[in-house]
């Protein structure tokens, strides 16, 4: 699961900044089916995304296109989150493998990337995405594990880092919830305002 989180109810402004077009009102279930259809139609689910209504002050954009550490689109996603954070103060992008496939997070504030980190078990490739200093939640988790709160990327594949790797695999939803809103922790009590939209991305074929 991949998503972008922006602390605003300005759904139209988020869509404009991301270059999303041809939107129509849908339920989340309808959007999930459409995005899945894209994945089976040769676009890898990159053609469309779900743009949420305002959720407790946040707008979420959900779909594989939002992956912050995709080999082909990571630079684009970094720039888009930087642009969003310039306009709204913050922007975050996440990847979470629902079948223990790892996690990734990209945090931008006021036009600057604060952190990008990826842990999917491919040490050499994951290390290439790392930017910025560990987040407070990363540092705290490492200290709980008895590890140094800071570390060198050269140690990523070492046996001593295995505990951190296992912990980081599942951290994307936790970081998202700590910094704002996680789509995996929404409940019927979450304040909602507006209508969800299915929109085309820049990757439409």
C-alpha positions as a printed Julia matrix, in Angstrom:
205×3 Matrix{Float64}:
   0.0    0.0     0.0
   1.33   3.44   -0.94
  -0.02   6.84   -0.03
   0.69  10.57    0.31
  -0.55  12.49    3.35
  -0.97  16.28    3.38
  -2.28  18.32    6.36
  -5.04  20.16    4.52
  -8.63  19.86    3.41
  -7.77  21.56    0.11
  -8.44  18.52   -2.04
  -8.42  20.55   -5.28
  -5.12  22.23   -4.42
  -3.45  18.91   -3.63
  -4.64  17.51   -6.94
  -3.39  20.53   -8.86
   0.05  20.33   -7.25
   0.27  16.61   -8.07
  -0.96  17.12  -11.62
  -3.98  14.84  -11.14
  -6.78  15.13  -13.7
 -10.08  13.65  -14.9
 -11.45  13.04  -11.43
 -14.8   11.54  -10.53
 -16.55  10.79   -7.26
 -16.16   7.23   -6.0
 -16.25   5.2    -2.83
 -12.98   3.84   -1.49
 -14.04   0.33   -2.53
 -14.74   1.45   -6.09
 -11.36   3.18   -6.24
  -9.57   0.08   -4.96
 -11.16  -2.0    -7.73
 -10.18   0.56  -10.39
  -6.57   0.78   -9.2
  -6.36  -3.01   -9.09
  -7.7   -3.13  -12.66
  -4.92  -0.73  -13.7
  -2.38  -3.11  -12.22
  -3.72  -5.98  -14.29
  -3.96  -3.83  -17.4
  -0.27  -3.15  -17.87
   0.09   0.15  -15.97
   1.19  -1.43  -12.65
  -1.58   0.45  -10.88
   0.11   3.78  -11.69
  -2.63   5.25  -13.88
  -5.1    6.28  -11.15
  -5.18   7.16   -7.46
  -7.83   7.71   -4.81
  -7.93  11.21   -3.36
  -9.67  11.11    0.0
 -12.11  13.6     1.45
 -10.7   15.61    4.35
  -9.89  13.14    7.14
  -9.39  14.81   10.5
  -7.7   17.74    8.75
  -5.68  15.66    6.28
  -6.01  14.65    2.63
  -4.69  11.24    1.56
  -3.75  10.21   -1.97
  -3.64   6.43   -2.22
  -2.23   4.17   -4.95
   1.02   2.55   -6.16
   1.97   5.79   -7.96
   2.65   7.32   -4.51
   5.56   4.97   -3.72
   8.42   7.15   -2.38
  11.11   4.6    -3.24
  10.1    3.25   -6.62
  13.12   2.93   -8.92
  11.46   4.82  -11.77
   9.43   7.49   -9.99
  11.25   8.2    -6.7
  12.73  11.48   -7.95
   9.33  12.65   -9.17
   7.67  11.74   -5.86
  10.4   13.53   -3.9
   9.84  16.69   -5.94
   6.06  16.49   -5.64
   6.2   16.07   -1.86
   8.64  18.97   -1.66
   6.19  21.11   -3.66
   3.27  20.06   -1.47
   5.21  20.86    1.69
   6.05  24.31    0.34
   2.33  24.96   -0.09
   0.91  23.2     2.98
   3.81  23.04    5.45
   4.2   19.26    5.34
   3.86  16.32    2.96
   4.59  12.66    3.53
   4.73   9.62    1.24
   4.74   5.99    2.39
   5.08   2.44    1.18
   3.91  -0.46    3.35
   4.13  -4.06    2.17
   0.98  -5.7     3.46
   2.64  -9.13    3.29
   5.8   -8.31    5.26
   7.42  -6.74    2.19
   8.89  -3.78    4.06
   8.3   -0.08    4.6
   9.44   3.26    3.23
   8.79   6.85    4.23
   9.47  10.3     2.82
   8.93  13.35    5.01
   9.09  16.9     3.63
   8.57  20.13    5.56
   8.41  23.69    4.23
   9.99  22.81    0.91
  12.79  20.64    2.31
  13.12  16.86    2.49
  13.65  15.97    6.14
  13.92  12.21    5.73
  13.63   9.43    3.18
  14.22   5.85    4.23
  13.48   2.46    2.73
  13.72  -1.0     4.29
  12.63  -3.8     1.99
  15.41  -6.32    2.57
  17.55  -5.38   -0.43
  20.36  -3.66    1.45
  22.3   -2.15   -1.44
  19.22  -0.8    -3.21
  17.52   0.43   -0.04
  20.62   2.37    1.0
  20.52   4.42   -2.2
  17.22   6.02   -1.17
  18.35   7.22    2.26
  18.26  10.99    2.78
  18.38  13.1     5.93
  18.74  12.13    9.57
  16.69   9.46   11.41
  13.32  10.61   12.7
  12.77  10.74   16.47
  10.58   7.64   16.2
  13.36   5.77   14.38
  15.89   6.77   17.04
  13.56   5.78   19.87
  12.87   2.37   18.34
  16.57   1.67   17.85
  17.3    2.61   21.47
  14.55   0.21   22.57
  16.4   -2.48   20.64
  19.69  -1.6    22.34
  21.14  -0.13   19.14
  22.79   3.21   18.48
  20.15   5.83   17.59
  22.27   6.8    14.59
  24.01   4.47   12.2
  26.06   4.2     9.06
  24.41   2.88    5.91
  27.44   0.61    5.48
  26.18  -1.47    8.42
  22.76  -2.07    6.87
  23.49  -5.66    5.89
  25.29  -6.62    9.1
  23.98  -9.19   11.56
  23.87  -6.56   14.31
  21.29  -4.6    12.29
  18.9   -7.51   11.77
  16.69  -6.47   14.67
  16.35  -2.96   13.28
  15.56  -4.3     9.82
  12.78  -6.45   11.24
  11.36  -3.49   13.18
  11.63  -1.06   10.27
   9.74  -3.46    7.99
   6.51  -2.58    9.79
   7.08   1.06   10.75
   5.43   3.01    7.92
   1.88   2.97    9.4
   3.26   3.78   12.86
   5.24   6.76   11.57
   2.27   7.96    9.53
  -0.02   7.82   12.57
   2.54   9.57   14.78
   3.06  12.4    12.29
  -0.51  12.74   11.08
  -2.98  10.19    9.74
  -2.5    6.57    8.64
  -5.07   5.08    6.25
  -4.67   1.82    8.14
  -5.93   3.39   11.38
  -9.02   5.18   10.13
 -12.22   4.37   12.03
 -15.92   5.29   11.76
 -15.13   7.99   14.33
 -12.55   9.73   12.09
 -13.95  13.18   11.15
 -14.72  13.26    7.41
 -15.63  16.19    5.21
 -16.15  16.05    1.46
 -16.16  13.31   -1.17
 -13.46  10.89   -2.29
 -12.3   11.1    -5.91
 -10.66   8.75   -8.4
  -8.16  10.72  -10.48
  -5.7   10.1   -13.3
  -1.99  10.53  -12.6
   0.74  11.79  -14.87
   1.58   8.17  -15.61
  -1.63   7.42  -17.51
  -1.03   5.64  -20.83
